[in-house]
XYZ file of C-alpha atoms in Angstrom:
505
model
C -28.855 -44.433 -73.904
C -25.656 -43.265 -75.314
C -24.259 -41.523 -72.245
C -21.563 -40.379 -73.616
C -23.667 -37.036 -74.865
C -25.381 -37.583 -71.816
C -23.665 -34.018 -70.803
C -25.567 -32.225 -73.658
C -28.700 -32.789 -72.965
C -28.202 -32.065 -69.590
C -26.839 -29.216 -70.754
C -30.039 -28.541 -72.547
C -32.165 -30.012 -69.113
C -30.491 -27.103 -66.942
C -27.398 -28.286 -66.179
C -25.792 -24.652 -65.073
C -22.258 -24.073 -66.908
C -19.712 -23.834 -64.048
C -19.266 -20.724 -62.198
C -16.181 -18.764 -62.507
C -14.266 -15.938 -61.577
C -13.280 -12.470 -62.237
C -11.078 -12.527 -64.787
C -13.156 -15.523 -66.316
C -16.633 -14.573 -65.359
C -19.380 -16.304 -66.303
C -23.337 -15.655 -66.417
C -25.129 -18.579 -64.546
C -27.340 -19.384 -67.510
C -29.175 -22.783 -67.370
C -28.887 -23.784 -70.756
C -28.339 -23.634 -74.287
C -31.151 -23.598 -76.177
C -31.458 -24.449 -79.954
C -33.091 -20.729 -80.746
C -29.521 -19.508 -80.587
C -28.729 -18.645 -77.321
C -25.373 -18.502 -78.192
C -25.855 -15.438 -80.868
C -24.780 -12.460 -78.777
C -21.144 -11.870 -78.209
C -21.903 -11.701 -74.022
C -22.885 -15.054 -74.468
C -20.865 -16.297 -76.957
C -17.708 -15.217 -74.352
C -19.477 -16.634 -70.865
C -19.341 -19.988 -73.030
C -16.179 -20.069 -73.934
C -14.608 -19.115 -70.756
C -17.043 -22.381 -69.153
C -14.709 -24.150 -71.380
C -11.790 -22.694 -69.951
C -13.280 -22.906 -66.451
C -13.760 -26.707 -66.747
C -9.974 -27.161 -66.616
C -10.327 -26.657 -62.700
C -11.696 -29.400 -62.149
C -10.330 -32.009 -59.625
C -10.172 -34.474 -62.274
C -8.559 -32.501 -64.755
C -6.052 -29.904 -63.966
C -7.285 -28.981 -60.431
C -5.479 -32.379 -59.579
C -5.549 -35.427 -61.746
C -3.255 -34.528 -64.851
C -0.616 -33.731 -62.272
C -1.178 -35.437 -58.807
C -2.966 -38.694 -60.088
C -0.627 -39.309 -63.521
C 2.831 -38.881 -61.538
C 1.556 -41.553 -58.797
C 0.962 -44.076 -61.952
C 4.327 -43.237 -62.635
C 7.750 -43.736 -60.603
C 8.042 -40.390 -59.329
C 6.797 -40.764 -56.008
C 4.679 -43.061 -53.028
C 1.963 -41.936 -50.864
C 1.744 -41.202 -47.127
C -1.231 -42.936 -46.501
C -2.449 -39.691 -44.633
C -5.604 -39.582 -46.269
C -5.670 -42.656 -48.306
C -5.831 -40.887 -51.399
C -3.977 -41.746 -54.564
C -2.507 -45.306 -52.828
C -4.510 -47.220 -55.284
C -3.153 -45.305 -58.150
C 0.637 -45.502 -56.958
C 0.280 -49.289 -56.541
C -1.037 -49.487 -60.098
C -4.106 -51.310 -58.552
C -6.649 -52.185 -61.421
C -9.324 -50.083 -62.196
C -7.161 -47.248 -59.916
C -6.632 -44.756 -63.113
C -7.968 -41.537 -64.206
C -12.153 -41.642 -63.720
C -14.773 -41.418 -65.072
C -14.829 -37.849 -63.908
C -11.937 -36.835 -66.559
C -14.013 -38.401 -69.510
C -16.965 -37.238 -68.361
C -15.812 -33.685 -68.089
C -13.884 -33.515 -71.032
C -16.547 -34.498 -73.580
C -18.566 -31.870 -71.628
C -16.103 -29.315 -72.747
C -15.697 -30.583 -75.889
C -19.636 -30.301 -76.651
C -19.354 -26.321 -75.430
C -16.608 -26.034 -77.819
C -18.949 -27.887 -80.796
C -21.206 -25.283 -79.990
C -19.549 -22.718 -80.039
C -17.493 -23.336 -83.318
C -21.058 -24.472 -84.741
C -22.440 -20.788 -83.670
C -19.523 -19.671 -85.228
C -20.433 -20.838 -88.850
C -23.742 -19.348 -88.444
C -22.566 -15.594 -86.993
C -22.874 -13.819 -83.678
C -25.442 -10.623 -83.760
C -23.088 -7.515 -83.536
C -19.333 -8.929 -82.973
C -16.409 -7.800 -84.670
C -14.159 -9.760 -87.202
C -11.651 -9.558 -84.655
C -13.986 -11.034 -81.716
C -14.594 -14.024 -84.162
C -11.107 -14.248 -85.062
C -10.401 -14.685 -81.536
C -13.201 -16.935 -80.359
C -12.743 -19.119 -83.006
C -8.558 -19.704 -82.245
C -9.575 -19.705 -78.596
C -12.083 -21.982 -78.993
C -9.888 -24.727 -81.691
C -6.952 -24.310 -78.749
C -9.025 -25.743 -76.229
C -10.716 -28.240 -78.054
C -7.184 -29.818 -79.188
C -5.849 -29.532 -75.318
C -9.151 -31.379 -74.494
C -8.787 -34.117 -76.737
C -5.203 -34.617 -76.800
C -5.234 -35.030 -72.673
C -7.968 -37.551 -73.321
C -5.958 -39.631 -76.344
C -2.523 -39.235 -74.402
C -4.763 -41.024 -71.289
C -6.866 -43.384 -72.758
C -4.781 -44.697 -75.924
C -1.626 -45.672 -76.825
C 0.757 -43.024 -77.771
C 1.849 -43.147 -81.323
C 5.353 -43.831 -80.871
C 4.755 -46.997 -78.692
C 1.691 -48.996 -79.587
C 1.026 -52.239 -77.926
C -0.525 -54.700 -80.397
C -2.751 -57.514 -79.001
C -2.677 -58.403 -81.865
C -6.939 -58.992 -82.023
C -8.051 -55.425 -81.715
C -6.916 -52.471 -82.443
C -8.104 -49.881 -79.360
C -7.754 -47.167 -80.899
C -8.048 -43.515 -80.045
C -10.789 -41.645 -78.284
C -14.297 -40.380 -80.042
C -14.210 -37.666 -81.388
C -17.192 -35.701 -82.477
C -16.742 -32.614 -83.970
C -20.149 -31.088 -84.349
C -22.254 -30.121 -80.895
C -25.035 -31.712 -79.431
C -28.236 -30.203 -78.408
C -30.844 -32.423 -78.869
C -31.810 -35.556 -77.307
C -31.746 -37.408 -80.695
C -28.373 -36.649 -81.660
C -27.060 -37.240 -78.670
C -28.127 -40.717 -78.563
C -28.104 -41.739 -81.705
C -24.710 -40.917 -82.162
C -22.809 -43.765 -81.065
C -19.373 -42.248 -81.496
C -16.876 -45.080 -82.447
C -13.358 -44.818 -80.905
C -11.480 -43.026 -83.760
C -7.887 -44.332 -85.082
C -4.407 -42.426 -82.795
C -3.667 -41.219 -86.158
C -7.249 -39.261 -86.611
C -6.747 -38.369 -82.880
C -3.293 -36.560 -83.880
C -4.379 -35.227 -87.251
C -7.324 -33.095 -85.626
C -5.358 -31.759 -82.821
C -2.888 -30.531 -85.527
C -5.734 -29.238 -87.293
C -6.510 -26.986 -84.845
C -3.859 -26.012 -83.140
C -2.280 -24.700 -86.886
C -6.014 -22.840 -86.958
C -5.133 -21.224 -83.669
C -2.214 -20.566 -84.211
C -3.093 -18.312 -87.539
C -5.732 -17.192 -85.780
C -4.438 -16.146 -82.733
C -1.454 -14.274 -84.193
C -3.640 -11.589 -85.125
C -6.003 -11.371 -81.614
C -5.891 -12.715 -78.633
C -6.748 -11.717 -74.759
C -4.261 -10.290 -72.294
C -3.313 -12.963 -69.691
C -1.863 -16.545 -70.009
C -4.971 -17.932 -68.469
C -6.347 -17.388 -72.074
C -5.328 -19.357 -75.451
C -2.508 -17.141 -77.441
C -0.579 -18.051 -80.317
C 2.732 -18.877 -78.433
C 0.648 -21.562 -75.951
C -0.521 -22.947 -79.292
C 2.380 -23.028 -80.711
C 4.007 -24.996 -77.313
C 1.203 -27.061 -77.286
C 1.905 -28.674 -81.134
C 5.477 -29.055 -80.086
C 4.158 -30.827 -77.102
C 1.793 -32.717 -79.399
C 4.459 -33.589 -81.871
C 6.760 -35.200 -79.288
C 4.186 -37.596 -78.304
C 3.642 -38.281 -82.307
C 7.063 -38.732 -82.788
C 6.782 -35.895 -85.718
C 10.177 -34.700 -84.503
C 10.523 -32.119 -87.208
C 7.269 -30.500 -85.947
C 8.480 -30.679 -82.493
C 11.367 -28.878 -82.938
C 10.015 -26.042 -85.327
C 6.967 -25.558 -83.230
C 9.471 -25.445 -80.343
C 11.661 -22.664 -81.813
C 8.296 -20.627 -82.800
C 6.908 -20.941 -78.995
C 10.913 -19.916 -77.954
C 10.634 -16.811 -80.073
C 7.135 -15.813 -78.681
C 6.577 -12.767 -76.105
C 4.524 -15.546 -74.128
C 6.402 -16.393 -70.892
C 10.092 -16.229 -69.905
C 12.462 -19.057 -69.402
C 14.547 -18.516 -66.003
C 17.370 -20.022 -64.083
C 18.865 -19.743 -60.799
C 17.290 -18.338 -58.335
C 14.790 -16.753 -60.418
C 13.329 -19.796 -61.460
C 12.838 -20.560 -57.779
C 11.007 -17.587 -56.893
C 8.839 -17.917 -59.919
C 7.014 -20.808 -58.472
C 6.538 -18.169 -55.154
C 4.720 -15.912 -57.779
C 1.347 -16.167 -58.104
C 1.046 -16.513 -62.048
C 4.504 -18.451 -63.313
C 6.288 -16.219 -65.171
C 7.269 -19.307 -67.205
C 3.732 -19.886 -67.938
C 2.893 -19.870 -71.720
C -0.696 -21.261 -70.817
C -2.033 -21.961 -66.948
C -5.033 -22.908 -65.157
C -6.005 -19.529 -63.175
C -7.829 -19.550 -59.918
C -8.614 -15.920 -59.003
C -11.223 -16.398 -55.778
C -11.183 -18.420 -53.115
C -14.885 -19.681 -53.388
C -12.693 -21.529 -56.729
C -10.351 -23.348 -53.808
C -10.599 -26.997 -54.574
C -10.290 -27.487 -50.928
C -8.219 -29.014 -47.961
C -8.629 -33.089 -49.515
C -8.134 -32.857 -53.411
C -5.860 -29.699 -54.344
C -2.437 -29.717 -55.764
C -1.244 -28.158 -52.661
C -3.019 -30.785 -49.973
C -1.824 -33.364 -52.446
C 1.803 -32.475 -52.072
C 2.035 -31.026 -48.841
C 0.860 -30.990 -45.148
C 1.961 -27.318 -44.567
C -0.986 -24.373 -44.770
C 2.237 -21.978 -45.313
C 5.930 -21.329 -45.759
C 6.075 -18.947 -43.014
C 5.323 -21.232 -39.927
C 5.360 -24.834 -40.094
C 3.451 -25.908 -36.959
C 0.430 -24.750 -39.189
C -1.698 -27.460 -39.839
C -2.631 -27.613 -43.912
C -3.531 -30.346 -46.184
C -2.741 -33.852 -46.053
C 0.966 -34.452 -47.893
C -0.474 -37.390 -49.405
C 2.216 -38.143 -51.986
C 6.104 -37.432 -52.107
C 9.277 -37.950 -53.650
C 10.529 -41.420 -53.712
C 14.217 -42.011 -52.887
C 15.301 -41.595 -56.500
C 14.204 -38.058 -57.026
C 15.270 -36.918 -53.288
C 18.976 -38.545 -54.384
C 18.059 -36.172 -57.788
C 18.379 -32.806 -55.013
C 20.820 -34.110 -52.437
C 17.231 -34.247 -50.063
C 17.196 -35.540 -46.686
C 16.010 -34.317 -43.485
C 18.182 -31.892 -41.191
C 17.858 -30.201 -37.904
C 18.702 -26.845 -38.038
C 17.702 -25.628 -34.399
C 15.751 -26.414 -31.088
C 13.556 -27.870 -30.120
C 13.296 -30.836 -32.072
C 9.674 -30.301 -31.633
C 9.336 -27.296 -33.777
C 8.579 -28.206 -37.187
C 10.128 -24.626 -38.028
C 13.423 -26.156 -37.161
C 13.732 -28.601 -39.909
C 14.717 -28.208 -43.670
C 16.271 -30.411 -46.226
C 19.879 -30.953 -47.507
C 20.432 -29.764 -50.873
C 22.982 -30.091 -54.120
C 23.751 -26.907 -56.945
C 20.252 -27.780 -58.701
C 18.338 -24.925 -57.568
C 15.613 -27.163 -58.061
C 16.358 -28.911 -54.879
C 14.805 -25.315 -53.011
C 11.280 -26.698 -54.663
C 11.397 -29.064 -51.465
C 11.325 -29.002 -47.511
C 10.205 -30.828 -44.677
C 6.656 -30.833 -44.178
C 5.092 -30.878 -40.415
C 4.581 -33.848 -37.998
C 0.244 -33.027 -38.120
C -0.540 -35.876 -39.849
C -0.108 -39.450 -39.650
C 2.929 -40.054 -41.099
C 4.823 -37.322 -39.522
C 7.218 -35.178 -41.113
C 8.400 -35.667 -44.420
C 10.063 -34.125 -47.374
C 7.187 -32.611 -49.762
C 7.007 -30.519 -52.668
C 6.481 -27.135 -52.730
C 5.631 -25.969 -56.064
C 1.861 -25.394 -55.086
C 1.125 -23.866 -51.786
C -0.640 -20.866 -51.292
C 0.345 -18.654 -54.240
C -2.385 -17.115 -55.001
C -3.492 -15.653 -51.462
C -5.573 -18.120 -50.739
C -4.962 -21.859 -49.500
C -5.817 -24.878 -51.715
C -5.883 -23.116 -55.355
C -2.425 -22.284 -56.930
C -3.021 -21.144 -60.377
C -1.281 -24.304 -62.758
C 1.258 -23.943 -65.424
C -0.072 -26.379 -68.106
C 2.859 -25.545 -70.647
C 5.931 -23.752 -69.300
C 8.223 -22.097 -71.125
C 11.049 -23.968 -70.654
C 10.084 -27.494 -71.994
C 10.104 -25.955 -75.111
C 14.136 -26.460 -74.991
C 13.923 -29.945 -73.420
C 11.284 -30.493 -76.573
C 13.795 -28.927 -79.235
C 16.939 -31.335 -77.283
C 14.720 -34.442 -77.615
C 13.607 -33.736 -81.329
C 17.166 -32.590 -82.604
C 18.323 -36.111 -81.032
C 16.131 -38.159 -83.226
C 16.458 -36.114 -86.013
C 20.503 -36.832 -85.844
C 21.617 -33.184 -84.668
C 23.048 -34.932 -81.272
C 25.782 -31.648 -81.031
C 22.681 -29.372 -80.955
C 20.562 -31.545 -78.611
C 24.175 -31.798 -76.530
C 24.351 -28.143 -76.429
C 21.303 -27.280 -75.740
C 20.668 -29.944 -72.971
C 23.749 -28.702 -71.557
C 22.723 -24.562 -71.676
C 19.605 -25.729 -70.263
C 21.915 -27.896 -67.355
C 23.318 -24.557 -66.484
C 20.084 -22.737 -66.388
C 19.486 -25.203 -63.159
C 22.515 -25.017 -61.395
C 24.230 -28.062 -63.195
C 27.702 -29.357 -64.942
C 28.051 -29.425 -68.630
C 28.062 -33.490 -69.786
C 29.617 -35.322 -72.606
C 27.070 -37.965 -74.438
C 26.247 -39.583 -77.289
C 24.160 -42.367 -78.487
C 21.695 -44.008 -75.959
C 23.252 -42.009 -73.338
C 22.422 -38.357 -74.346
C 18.496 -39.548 -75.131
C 18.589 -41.467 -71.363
C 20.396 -38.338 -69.960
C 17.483 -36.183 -71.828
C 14.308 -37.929 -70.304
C 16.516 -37.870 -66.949
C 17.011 -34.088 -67.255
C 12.885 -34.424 -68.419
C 12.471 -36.482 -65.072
C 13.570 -34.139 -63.095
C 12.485 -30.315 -64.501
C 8.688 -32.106 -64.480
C 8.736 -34.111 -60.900
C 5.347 -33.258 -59.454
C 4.148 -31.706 -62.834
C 2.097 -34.885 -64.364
C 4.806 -35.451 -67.476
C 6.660 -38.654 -66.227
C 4.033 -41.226 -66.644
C 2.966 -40.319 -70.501
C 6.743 -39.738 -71.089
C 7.847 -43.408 -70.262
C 4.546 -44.286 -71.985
C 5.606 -42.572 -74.749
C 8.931 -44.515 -75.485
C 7.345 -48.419 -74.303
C 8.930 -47.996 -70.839
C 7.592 -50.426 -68.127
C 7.234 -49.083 -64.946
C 9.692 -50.248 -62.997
C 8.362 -49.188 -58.700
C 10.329 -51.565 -56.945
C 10.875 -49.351 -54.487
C 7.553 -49.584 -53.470
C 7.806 -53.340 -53.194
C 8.458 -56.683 -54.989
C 5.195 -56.674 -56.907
C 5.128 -53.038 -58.140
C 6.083 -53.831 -61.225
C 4.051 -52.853 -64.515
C 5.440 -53.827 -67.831
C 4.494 -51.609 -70.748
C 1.880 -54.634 -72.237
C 0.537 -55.215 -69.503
C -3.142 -53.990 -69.680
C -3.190 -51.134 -66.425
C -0.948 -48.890 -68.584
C -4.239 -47.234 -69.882
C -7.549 -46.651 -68.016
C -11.018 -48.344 -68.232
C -13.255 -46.549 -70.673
C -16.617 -45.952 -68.163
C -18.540 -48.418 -68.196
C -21.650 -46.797 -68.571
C -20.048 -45.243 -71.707
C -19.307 -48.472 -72.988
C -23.148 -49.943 -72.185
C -24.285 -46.939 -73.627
C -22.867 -46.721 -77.134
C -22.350 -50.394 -78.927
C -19.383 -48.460 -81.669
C -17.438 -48.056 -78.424
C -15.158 -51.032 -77.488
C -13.659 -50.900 -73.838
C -9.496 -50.849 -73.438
C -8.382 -54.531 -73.037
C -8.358 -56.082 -69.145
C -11.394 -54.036 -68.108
């Protein structure tokens, strides 16, 4: 059995789409059924927001593309409060992103095949602009799904490791949705080329983009035209299409959608419950959504329940800056009263990057005692253990625009703007050229994105190895050697005989 479409005929079993909230509420239908369940607009919208409600998950955005990527990467080491994410850090085989991610990600994909397929054939009593929108909501989604799958499972165009035997390739990458028990295992979905990967994503991200321009919902926790327009420059940076990084870069700039900040303002938009940098974020508006006290962003990065006292016991802290980024901030641990006791009485040394107030001293609950943790995620929203998640912030789209005008030869404009955005963070003006502006970039990079998932696929992207010394003498992973990408699951693999499995697994 392919199980790969495994998730659409569960769908079609009784699978119920995932439950969500307020501002994304959706009707706990069972199933899709092929009589066109989909052909009202009520239900036409509770599917598409399942889509969106998906990207909660604890192996997607609820944790995983942020948490799990930066411990592959050498932003950080773990606690060992919980034991989570140790394996992952150490670059342990078969320690990668799960079979979860896939799993959930071709589920989403399917809802949006079925949707777009609905599309084709109408929706009883919707308006051109409710299909307009559906359809650019819809094509948005579907290209974040499948480029977080190629980024994560395949070699990023710009640095392709060649075994020279067999070319990997990208990730499947059906386009029509599944109902039916014989399509989905009959399929047998070969891997498709990076290339085909890249091409659809641009495909329809450009639809949403046109499409979007003209309708789109209130709220960054929806698709708009400036998100999709951030998300191809995103796109295009991993391609190495630097002229489409920079142009799409420029468009997202000159977009109502989000506000870049600096100073203190930046800081206190991370204490605000939706970023006001946020072109496009994960929303969590109830606490029954909380992914709780073991697997959220906030129990990932911190110990604390709160920044108001402490002493109050909260998640587990189980991963936190190494000494590289601390030395980044100026961070180390000072005593700034009595007793020594009181967690209250400790904070952290900082330098002029503001970004440096994005950390403090964490509490001596657990069983590593008190460290200094990331606070970027705690208790935003009202609620413990589900901070709404920027996915695309506004102000990578000037660290994009830097990188692209580099390669693209326009090193005084990538200068100048690396250096506006230096300022924007409390920081000196350089003077670079060559190797050293484009090190100095991914630096600047480095830092803006510590605790924000982008490090890993960022030295991925340019053939780094991973270089975690700090961790020990064997934490070492050059860029060909095979744990750089994830094991395909297994039972995908047995399942579907087009699908070859990632070398080493």
């Amino acid at each position: 059995m392919n199980s790969l479409y495994k998730y659409a005929v569960a769908f079609m079993l009784g699978l119920s789409v995932l439950a969500t909230s307020c501002s994304l509420d959706v009707d706990p239908r069972q199933s899709i059924d092929a009589d066109g369940a989909l052909n009202t607009p009520d239900a036409l919208e509770a599917s598409i927001n399942s889509v969106y409600a998906r990207l909660r998950a604890e192996s997607t955005y609820g944790r995983d593309l942020f948490a799990m990527a930066d411990a592959l990467a050498d932003v950080g080491r773990t606690t060992n409060n919980s034991g989570r994410l140790i394996g992952e850090n150490n670059n342990n085989p078969n320690a990668h992103f799960t079979a979860a991610f896939w799993q959930n990600s071709y589920f989403a994909i399917n809802e949006a095949n079925l949707i777009l397929d609905q599309l084709t054939r109408g929706v009883d009593g919707a308006s051109a602009a409710q299909l307009t929108r559906w359809e650019g909501e819809v094509k948005f989604l579907r290209a974040l799904w499948y480029f977080n799958l190629v980024k994560v499972y395949a070699y990023m165009p710009t640095a392709i490791y060649q075994p020279g035997v067999t070319d990997e390739g990208g990730v499947p990458m059906p386009l029509e949705g599944s109902i039916a028990s014989d399509i989905a295992f009959t399929r047998n979905s070969p891997r498709a080329s990076i290339q085909e990967n890249y091409n659809q994503i641009y495909s329809d991200l450009n639809d949403a983009i046109a499409l979007l321009s003209s309708a789109s919902r209130a709220g960054v926790q929806f698709a708009n035209a400036g998100a999709a327009q951030a998300l191809l420059s995103r796109v295009a940076l991993y391609r190495g299409d630097w002229t489409t990084a920079r142009d799409a870069a420029t468009a997202a700039l000159g977009s109502n959608v989000g506000t870049v900040l600096g100073g203190e303002a930046y800081v206190d938009g991370w204490r605000a419950s939706v970023h006001p940098e946020s072109m496009f974020e994960v929303r969590f508006a109830l606490e029954l959504e909380s992914l709780g006290v073991n697997v959220s962003l906030q129990s990932s990065y911190t110990a604390l329940l709160n920044l108001s006292n402490k002493n109050a016991q909260g998640g587990w802290g189980d991963f936190i800056a190494n000494q590289r980024v601390l030395d980044f901030f100026g961070l180390s641990q000072i005593q700034i009263g009595e007793p020594e006791t009181d967690n209250n009485n400790w904070d952290v040394t900082r330098n002029n990057d503001v970004r440096g107030q994005l950390f403090t001293t964490g509490n001596t609950v657990r069983n590593a005692g008190r460290q200094i943790e990331s606070i970027k995620f705690i208790s935003k929203t009202g609620f413990t253990f589900a901070d709404n998640i920027p996915v695309i912030r506004k102000s990578e789209m000037h660290l994009n625009r830097a990188e692209a005008n580099f390669h693209l030869g326009n090193t005084g404009e990538a200068l100048d703007e690396l250096n506006a955005f230096k300022s924007l963070r409390g920081l000196d003006p350089v003077t670079l050229s060559g190797d050293d502006l484009l090190e100095e970039l991914l630096n600047e990079r480095f830092k803006e994105f510590v605790f924000e998932g982008q490090r890993f696929f960022d030295l991925k992207r340019y053939g780094r190895d991973l270089d975690k010394s700090y961790l020990g003498p064997t934490n070492f992973v050059a860029f060909d050697d095979f744990r750089i990408l994830p094991p395909i699951p297994q039972r995908e693999v047995d399942g579907n005989v087009n699908l070859n499995q990632n070398r080493g697994y």
